[in-house]
Coordinates of C-alpha atoms in Angstrom, one line a residue:
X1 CA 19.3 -40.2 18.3
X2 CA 16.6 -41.8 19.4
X3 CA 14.6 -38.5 20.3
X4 CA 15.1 -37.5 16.1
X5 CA 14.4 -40.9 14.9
X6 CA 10.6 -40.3 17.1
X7 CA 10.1 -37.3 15.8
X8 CA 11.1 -37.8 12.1
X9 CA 8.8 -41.2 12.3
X10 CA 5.9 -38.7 13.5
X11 CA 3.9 -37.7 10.8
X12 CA 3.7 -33.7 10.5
X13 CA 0.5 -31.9 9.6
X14 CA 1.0 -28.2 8.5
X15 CA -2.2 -25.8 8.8
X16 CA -2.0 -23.0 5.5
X17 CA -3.9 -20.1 6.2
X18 CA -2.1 -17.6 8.5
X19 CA 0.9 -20.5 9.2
X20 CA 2.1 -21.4 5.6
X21 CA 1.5 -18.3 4.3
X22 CA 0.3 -14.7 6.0
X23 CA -2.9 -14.5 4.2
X24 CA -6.0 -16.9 4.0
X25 CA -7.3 -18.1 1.2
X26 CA -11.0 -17.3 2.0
X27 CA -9.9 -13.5 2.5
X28 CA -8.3 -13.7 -1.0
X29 CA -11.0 -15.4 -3.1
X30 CA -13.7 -12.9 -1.8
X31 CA -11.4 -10.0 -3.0
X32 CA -10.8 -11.8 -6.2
X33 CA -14.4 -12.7 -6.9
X34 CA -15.4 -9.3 -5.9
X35 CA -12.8 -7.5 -8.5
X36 CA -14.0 -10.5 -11.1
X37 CA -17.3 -10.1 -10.4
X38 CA -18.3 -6.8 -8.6
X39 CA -22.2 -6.8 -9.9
X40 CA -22.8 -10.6 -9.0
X41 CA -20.8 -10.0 -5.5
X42 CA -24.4 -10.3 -3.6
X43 CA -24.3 -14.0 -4.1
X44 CA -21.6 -14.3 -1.7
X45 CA -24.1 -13.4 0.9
X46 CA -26.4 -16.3 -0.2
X47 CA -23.4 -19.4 0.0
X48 CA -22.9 -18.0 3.1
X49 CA -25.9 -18.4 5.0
X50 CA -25.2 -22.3 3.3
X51 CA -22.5 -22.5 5.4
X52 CA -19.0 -21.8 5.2
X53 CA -18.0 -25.1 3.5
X54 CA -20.1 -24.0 0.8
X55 CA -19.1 -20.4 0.0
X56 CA -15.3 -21.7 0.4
X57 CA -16.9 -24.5 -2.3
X58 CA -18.7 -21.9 -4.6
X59 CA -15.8 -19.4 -4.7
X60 CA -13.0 -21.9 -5.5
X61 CA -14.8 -23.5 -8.0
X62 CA -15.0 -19.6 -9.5
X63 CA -11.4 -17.8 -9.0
X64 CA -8.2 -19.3 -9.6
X65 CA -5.2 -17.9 -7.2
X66 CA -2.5 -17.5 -8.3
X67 CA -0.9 -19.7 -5.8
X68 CA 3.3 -18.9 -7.0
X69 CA 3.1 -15.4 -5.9
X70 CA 1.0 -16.3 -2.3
X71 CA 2.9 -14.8 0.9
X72 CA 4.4 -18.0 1.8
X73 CA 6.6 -18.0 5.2
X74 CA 10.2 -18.6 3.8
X75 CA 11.7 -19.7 7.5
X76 CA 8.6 -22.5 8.0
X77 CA 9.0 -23.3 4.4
X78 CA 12.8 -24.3 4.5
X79 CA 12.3 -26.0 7.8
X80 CA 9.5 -28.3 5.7
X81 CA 12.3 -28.5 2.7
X82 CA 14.6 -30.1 5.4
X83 CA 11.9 -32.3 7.2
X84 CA 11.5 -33.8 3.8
X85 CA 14.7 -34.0 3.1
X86 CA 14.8 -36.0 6.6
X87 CA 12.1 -38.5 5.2
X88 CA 9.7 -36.9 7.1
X89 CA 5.8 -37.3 6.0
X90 CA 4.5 -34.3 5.8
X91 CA 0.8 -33.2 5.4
X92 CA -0.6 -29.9 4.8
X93 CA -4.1 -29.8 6.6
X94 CA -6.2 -26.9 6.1
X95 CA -9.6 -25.6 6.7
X96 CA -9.1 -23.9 3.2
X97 CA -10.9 -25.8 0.2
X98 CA -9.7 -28.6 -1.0
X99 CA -8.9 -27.5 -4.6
X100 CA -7.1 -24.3 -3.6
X101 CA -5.3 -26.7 -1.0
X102 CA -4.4 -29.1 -3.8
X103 CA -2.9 -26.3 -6.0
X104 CA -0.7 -25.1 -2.8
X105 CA 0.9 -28.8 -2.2
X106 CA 1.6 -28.9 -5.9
X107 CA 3.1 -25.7 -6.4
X108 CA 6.0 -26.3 -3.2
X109 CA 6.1 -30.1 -3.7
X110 CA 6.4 -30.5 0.0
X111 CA 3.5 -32.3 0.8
X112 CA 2.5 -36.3 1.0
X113 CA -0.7 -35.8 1.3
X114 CA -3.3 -32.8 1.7
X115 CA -6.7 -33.2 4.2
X116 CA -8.8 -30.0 3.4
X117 CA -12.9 -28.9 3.8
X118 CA -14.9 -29.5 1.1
X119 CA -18.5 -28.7 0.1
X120 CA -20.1 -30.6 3.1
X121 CA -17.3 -30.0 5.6
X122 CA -15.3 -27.0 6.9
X123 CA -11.9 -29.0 8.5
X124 CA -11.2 -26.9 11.1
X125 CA -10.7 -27.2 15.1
X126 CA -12.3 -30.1 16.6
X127 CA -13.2 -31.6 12.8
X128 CA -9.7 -31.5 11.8
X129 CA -8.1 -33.0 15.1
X130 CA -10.9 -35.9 14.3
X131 CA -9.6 -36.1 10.9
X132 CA -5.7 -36.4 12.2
X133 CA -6.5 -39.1 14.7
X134 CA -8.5 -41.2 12.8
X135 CA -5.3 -41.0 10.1
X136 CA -3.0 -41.8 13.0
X137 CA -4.7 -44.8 14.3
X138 CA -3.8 -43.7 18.1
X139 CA 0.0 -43.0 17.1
X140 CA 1.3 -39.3 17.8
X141 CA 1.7 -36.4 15.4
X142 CA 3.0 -32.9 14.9
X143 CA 1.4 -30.1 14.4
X144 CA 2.2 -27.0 12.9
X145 CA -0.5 -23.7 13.3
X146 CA -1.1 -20.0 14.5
X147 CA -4.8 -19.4 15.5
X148 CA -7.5 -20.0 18.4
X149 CA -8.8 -23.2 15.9
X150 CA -5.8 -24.5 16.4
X151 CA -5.7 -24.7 20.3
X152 CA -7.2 -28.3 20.1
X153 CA -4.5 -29.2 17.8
X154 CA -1.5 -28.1 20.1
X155 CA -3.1 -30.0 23.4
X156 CA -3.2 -33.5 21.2
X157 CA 0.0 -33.1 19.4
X158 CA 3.2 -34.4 20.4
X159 CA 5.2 -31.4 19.5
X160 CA 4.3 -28.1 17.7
X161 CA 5.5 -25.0 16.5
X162 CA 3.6 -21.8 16.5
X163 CA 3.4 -19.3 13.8
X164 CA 2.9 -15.6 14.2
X165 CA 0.1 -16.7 17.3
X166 CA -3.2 -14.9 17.6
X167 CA -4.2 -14.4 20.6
X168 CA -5.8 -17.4 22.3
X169 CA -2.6 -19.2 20.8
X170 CA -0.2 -17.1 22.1
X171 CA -1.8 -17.7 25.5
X172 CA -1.6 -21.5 25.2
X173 CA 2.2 -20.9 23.9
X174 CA 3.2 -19.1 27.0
X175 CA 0.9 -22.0 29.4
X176 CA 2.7 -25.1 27.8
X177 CA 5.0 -27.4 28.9
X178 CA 5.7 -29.9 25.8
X179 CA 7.7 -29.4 23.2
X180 CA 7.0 -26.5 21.2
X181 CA 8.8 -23.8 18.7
X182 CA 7.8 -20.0 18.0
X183 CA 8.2 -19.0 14.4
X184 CA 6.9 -14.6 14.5
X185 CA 8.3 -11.6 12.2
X186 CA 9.5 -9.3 14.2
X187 CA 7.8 -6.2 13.0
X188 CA 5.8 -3.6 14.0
X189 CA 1.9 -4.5 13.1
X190 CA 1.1 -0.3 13.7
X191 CA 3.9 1.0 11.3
X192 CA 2.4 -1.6 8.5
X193 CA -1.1 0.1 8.7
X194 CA 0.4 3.1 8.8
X195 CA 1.4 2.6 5.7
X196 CA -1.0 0.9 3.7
X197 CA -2.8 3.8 4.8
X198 CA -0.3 6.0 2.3
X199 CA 0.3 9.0 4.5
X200 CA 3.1 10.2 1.7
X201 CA -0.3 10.3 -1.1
X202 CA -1.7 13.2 1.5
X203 CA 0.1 15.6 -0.2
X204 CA -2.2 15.3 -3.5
X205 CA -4.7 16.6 -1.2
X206 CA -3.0 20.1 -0.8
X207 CA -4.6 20.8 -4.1
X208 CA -7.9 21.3 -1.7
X209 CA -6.0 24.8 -0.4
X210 CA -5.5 26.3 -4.2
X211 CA -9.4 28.0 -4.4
X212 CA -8.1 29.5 -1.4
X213 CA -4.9 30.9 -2.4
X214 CA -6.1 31.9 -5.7
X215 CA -9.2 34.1 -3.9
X216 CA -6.5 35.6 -1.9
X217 CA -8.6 34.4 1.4
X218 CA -5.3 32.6 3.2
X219 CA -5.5 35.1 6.3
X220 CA -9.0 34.4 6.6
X221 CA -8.5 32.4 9.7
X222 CA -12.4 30.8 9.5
X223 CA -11.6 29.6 5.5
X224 CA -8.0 28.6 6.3
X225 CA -9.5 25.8 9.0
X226 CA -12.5 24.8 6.9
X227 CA -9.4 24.1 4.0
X228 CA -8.0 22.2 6.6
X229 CA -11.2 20.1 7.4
X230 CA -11.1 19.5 3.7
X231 CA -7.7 18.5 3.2
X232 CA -8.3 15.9 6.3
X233 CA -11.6 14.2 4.9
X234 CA -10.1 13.9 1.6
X235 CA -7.0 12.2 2.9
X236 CA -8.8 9.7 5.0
X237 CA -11.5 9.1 2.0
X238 CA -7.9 8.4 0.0
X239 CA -6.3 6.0 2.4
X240 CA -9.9 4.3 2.8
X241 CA -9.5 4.0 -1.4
X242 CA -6.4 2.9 -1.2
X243 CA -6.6 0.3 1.0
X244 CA -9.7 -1.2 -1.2
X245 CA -7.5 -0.8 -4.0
X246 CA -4.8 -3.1 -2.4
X247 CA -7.1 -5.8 -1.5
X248 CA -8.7 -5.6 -4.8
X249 CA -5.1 -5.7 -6.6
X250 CA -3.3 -8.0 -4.2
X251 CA -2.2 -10.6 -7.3
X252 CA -1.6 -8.2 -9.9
X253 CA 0.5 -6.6 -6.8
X254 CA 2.6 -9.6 -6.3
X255 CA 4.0 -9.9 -10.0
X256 CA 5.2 -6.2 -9.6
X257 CA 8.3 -6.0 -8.3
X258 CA 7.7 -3.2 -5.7
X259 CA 4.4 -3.3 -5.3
X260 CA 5.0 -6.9 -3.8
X261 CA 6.0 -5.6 -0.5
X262 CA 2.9 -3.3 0.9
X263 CA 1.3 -4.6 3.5
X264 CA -1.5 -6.9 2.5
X265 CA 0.3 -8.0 -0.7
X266 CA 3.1 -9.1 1.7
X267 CA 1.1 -10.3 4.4
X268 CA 2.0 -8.2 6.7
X269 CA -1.1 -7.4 7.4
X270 CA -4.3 -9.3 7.5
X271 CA -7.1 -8.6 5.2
X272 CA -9.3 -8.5 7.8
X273 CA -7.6 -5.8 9.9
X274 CA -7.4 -3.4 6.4
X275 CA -11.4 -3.9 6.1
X276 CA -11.5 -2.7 9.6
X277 CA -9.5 0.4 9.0
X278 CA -10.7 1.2 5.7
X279 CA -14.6 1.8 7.0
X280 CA -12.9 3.4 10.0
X281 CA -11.2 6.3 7.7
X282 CA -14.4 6.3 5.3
X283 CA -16.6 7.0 8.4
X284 CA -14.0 9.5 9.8
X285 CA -13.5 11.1 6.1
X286 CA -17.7 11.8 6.5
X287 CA -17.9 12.7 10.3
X288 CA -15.0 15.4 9.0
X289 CA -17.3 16.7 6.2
X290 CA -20.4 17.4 8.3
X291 CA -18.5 20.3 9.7
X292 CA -18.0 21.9 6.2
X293 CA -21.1 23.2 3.8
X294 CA -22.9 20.1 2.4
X295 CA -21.6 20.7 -1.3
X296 CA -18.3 19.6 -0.1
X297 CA -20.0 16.4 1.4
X298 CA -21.7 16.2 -2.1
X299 CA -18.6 16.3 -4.1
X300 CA -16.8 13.9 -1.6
X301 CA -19.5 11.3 -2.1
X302 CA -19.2 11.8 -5.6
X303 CA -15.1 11.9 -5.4
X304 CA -15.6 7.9 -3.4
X305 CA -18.0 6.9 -5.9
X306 CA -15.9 7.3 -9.0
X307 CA -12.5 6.1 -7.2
X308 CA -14.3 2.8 -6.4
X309 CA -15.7 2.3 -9.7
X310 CA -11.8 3.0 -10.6
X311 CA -10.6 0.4 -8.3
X312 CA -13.2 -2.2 -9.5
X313 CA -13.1 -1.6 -13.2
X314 CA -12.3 2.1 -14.7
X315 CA -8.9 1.4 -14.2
X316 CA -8.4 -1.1 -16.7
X317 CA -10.1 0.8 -19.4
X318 CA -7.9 2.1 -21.8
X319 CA -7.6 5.9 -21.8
X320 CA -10.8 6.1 -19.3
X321 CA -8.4 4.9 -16.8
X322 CA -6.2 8.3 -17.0
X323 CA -9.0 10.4 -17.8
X324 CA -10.5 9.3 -14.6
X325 CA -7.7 10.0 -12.8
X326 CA -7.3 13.7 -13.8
X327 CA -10.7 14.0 -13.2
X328 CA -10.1 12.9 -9.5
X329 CA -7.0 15.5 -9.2
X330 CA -9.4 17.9 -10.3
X331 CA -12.3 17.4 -7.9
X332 CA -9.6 18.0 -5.2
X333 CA -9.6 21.9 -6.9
X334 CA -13.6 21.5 -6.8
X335 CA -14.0 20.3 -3.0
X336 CA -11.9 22.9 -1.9
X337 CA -14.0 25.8 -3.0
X338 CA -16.8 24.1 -2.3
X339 CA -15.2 23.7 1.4
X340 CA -14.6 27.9 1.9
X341 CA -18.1 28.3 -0.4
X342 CA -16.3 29.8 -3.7
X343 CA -16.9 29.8 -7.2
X344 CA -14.5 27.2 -9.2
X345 CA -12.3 29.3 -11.9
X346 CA -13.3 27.9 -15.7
X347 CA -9.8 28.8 -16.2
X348 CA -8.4 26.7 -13.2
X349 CA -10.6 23.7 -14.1
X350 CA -9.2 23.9 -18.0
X351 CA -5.8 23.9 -16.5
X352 CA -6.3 20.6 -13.9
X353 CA -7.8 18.4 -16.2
X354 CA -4.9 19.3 -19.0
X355 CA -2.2 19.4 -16.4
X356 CA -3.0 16.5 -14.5
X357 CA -4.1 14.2 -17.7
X358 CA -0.4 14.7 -18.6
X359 CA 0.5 13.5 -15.1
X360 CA -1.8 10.4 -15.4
X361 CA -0.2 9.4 -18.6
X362 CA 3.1 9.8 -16.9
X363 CA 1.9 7.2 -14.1
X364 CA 1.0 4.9 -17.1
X365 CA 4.3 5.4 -18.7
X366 CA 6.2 4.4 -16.4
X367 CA 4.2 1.3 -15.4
X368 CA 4.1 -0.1 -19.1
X369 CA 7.8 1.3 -19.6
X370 CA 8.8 -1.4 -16.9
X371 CA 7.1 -3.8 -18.9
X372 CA 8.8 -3.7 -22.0
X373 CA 7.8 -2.3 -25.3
X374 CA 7.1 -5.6 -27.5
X375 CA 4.1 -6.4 -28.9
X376 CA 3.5 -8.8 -25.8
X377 CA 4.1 -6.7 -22.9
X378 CA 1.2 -5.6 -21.1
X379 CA 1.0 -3.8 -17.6
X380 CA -0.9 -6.3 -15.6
X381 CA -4.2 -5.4 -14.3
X382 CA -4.0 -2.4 -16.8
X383 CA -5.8 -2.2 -20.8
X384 CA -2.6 -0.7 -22.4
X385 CA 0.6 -2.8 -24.3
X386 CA 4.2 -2.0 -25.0
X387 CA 3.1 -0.8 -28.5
X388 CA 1.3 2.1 -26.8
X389 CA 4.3 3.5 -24.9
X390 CA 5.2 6.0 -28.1
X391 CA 1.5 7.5 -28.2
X392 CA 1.2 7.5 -24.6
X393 CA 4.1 9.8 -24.4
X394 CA 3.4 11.9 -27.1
X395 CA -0.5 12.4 -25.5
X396 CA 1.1 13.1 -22.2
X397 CA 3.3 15.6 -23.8
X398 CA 0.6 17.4 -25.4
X399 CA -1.7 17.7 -23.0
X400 CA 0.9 19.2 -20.7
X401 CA 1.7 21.4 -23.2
X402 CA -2.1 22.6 -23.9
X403 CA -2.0 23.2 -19.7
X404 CA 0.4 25.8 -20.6
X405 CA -1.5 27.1 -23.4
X406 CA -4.5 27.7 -20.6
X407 CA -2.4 29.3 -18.5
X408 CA -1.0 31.7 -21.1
X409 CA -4.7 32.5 -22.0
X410 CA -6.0 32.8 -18.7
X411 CA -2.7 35.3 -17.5
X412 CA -4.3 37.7 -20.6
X413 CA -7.6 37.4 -19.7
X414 CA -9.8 40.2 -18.4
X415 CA -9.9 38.3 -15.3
X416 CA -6.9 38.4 -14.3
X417 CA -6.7 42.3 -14.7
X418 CA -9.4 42.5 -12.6
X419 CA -8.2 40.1 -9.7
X420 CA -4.3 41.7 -9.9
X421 CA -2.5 44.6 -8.9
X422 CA 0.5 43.4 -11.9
X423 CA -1.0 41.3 -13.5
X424 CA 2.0 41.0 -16.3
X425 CA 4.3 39.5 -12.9
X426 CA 2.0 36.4 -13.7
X427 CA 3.8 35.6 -17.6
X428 CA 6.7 33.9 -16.2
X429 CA 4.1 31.3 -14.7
X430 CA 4.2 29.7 -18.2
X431 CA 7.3 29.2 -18.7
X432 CA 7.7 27.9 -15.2
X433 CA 5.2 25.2 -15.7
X434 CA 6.8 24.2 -19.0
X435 CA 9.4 23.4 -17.1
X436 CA 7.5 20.9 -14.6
X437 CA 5.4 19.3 -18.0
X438 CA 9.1 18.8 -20.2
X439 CA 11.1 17.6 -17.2
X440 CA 9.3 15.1 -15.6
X441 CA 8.7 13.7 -19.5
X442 CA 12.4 13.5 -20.1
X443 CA 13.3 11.9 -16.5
X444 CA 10.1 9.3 -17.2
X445 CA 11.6 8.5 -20.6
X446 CA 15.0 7.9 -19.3
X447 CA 13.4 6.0 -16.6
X448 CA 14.4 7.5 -13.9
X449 CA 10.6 8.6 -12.0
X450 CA 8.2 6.8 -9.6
X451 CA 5.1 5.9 -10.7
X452 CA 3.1 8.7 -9.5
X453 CA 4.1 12.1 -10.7
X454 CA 2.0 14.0 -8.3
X455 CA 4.5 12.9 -4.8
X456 CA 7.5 13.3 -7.7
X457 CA 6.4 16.9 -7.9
X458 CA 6.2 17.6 -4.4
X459 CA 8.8 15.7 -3.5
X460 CA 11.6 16.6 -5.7
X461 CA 13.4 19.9 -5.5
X462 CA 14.0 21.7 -8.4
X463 CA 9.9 21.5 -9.3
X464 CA 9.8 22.9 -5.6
X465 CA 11.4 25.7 -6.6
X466 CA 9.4 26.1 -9.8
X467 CA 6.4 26.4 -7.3
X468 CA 7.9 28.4 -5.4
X469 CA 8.6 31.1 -8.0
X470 CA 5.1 30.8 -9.0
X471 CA 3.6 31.0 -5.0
X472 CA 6.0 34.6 -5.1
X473 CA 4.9 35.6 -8.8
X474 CA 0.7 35.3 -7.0
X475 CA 1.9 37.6 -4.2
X476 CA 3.7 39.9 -6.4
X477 CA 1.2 40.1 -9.2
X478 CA -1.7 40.7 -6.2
X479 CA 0.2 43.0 -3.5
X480 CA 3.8 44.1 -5.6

């Protein structure tokens, strides 16, 4: 009894970033204030070289987190609920700013009292063990932390508990004696970056191969690899996009109620480990493309420029949003010609961007569907409200039906005779394509769809079969 009384008399000091939550506050205002502010980004650079008190300083007096819907560790935050409930004083000290560190203590009501940096001082390490013992006035304390910064903390503390350790702090953890508790997630750190990586969204890229089918070139063993090449630079281009994307999105991430759980919205993963893989797959997406002619490089470049200028703003334009997006499907088609050096089909281009503007309205759909359809409902992070469900559907719906309409037009052109044994084995493409366009419109108005209609497609067996059909109608129409 003794022992508890001690340690409930102790006072407890509770570091945030990377311990209170998986994420760190820093990390998140620079994403915020770059997706805020993406042309007055370069003045990041200049409150740096002021120090890192003062960019921490400059950017929380310019974004406001969201602090609700921040990764917050559920286990260490229910061990602080009963501490209180104990009596316990409890302090969160943090090397984040002060005012984003006010907003935390307010929003869990946990706190007594909160010691943060501000503009002149960054509280971490050394300056925040100073800080603690000249509060404690020679008494002990507690300490709660996760990272290198906090070694000095665990030598002077009576007792601590670790949090999902770093290195240098798991080292210290494994060399102590005191009294000390291990608080980790027991998950694998490889099979997270696997995934924000989006290995499933690869299979957009197959869209590369359909120049080469189409040219009748697929036992061409040379243009067969060099599709390959393509298909592998524009899938690590994607997951480098996607992972920008995240980081960019991580709030708007957190009120949806799946998107909450990839990686960095979680916390799963540190934002600084996703900046590291996502130049890694954007250097190996251009090492890849120096193999093939330099057109493809060309239209990749051009492919990263307009998905980044998606990510940062395009994408909450309304209609430029999904007309950027087909656009993007479409310049899949475009690369992969330009990987096996062939001509892109007018017909084939007039096809993607019909086909796959019905497919991005579909992704739209559904997001604002989830919403609700009032006047008030808005997809966040998006330029569209529940009043513009009904015309979003009906656009999606026509355009998918003027795909068909370039299909049936380009099956009775003169150059399909030319290209095709039977070119009349080709007519039951159209309907067969109807069939994709009307049934993924029904199952997204019944709600019953993912958000993107491109892995739906691939993914789901009946439209399999559809493509089937139509890879054995090719063959027939060309070889029958």
């Amino acid at each position: 009894m003794d022992t508890l009384l001690a340690r409930i008399e102790r006072p407890l000091y509770v570091d945030l970033d990377g311990t209170l939550i998986r994420s760190d506050l820093l990390w998140e205002s620079l994403f915020l204030f770059a997706r805020q502010n993406p042309l007055g980004f370069w003045r990041v650079f200049g409150w740096a070289l002021a120090g890192k008190s003062v960019l921490k300083d400059e950017l929380a007096a310019r974004v406001e987190l969201d602090v609700a819907t921040l990764p917050y560790r559920d286990e260490l935050v229910a061990t602080l609920q009963a501490e209180k409930d104990a009596g316990r004083h409890i302090v969160l000290a943090t090397a984040a700013n002060e005012r984003m560190a006010n907003a935390v203590a307010s929003h869990l009501g946990l706190f007594d009292d909160v010691i943060a940096s501000d503009r002149e001082t960054n509280l971490s390490a050394e300056r925040k063990l100073q800080r603690i013992q000249g509060r404690c006035f020679g008494t002990g304390f507690d300490y709660v932390g996760n990272s290198h910064d906090d070694v000095c903390l665990f030598e002077a503390a009576d007792a601590v508990t670790v949090v999902e350790p770093d290195r240098s702090a798991g080292a210290w953890l494994r060399s102590a004696t005191k009294e000390r508790r291990l608080i980790a997630d027991r998950r694998s750190r490889g099979r997270d970056l696997l995934k924000a990586m989006r290995p499933h969204q690869w299979s957009k890229n197959v869209l590369v191969f359909v120049p080469l089918l189409l040219n009748q070139d697929f036992l061409d063993f040379g243009l067969v690899a060099a599709a390959c090449v393509a298909f592998l630079a524009f899938s690590f281009a994607a997951s480098s996009v996607y992972i920008l994307n995240d980081l960019l999105d991580l709030t708007a991430d957190r009120r949806h109620k799946t998107k909450r759980n990839r990686p960095f919205a979680s916390g799963r993963v540190p934002i600084p480990n996703g900046i590291a893989l996502a130049v890694g797959l954007f250097a190996a997406s251009f090492a890849l493309s120096a193999l093939l002619p330099p057109t493809f490089t060309a239209v990749l470049a051009v492919y990263m420029i307009a998905t980044t200028a998606y990510s940062f703003a395009l994408k909450r334009m309304l209609l430029i949003d999904v007309l950027t997006l087909a656009g993007l499907y479409t310049m899949r088609i475009i690369a992969g010609a330009a990987a096996i050096v062939s001509m892109e089909s007018f017909w084939l281009l007039a096809f993607s961007i019909f086909f796959f503007l019905s497919l991005a309205l579909v992704k739209r759909f559904v997001e604002l569907a989830d919403c609700g359809e009032g006047a008030d409902a808005k997809a966040s992070g998006r330029g569209y409200v529940g009043l513009d469900l009904e015309t979003i559907g009906q656009a999606g719906m026509a355009s998918g039906f003027a795909s068909v309409l370039v299909l049936a037009l380009y099956v009775d052109s003169a150059e399909v005779r030319q290209l095709y044994d039977h070119p009349y084995l080709m007519w039951p493409l159209c309907p067969l394509v109807l069939y994709i366009v009307v049934r993924i419109w029904v199952l997204a108005r019944r709600r019953q769809m993912n958000e993107d209609p491109v892995v739906f497609i691939l993914n789901d067996w009946r439209s399999q079969i559809m493509i089937g059909l139509g890879g054995l109608l090719f063959v027939g129409a060309a070889y029958v």
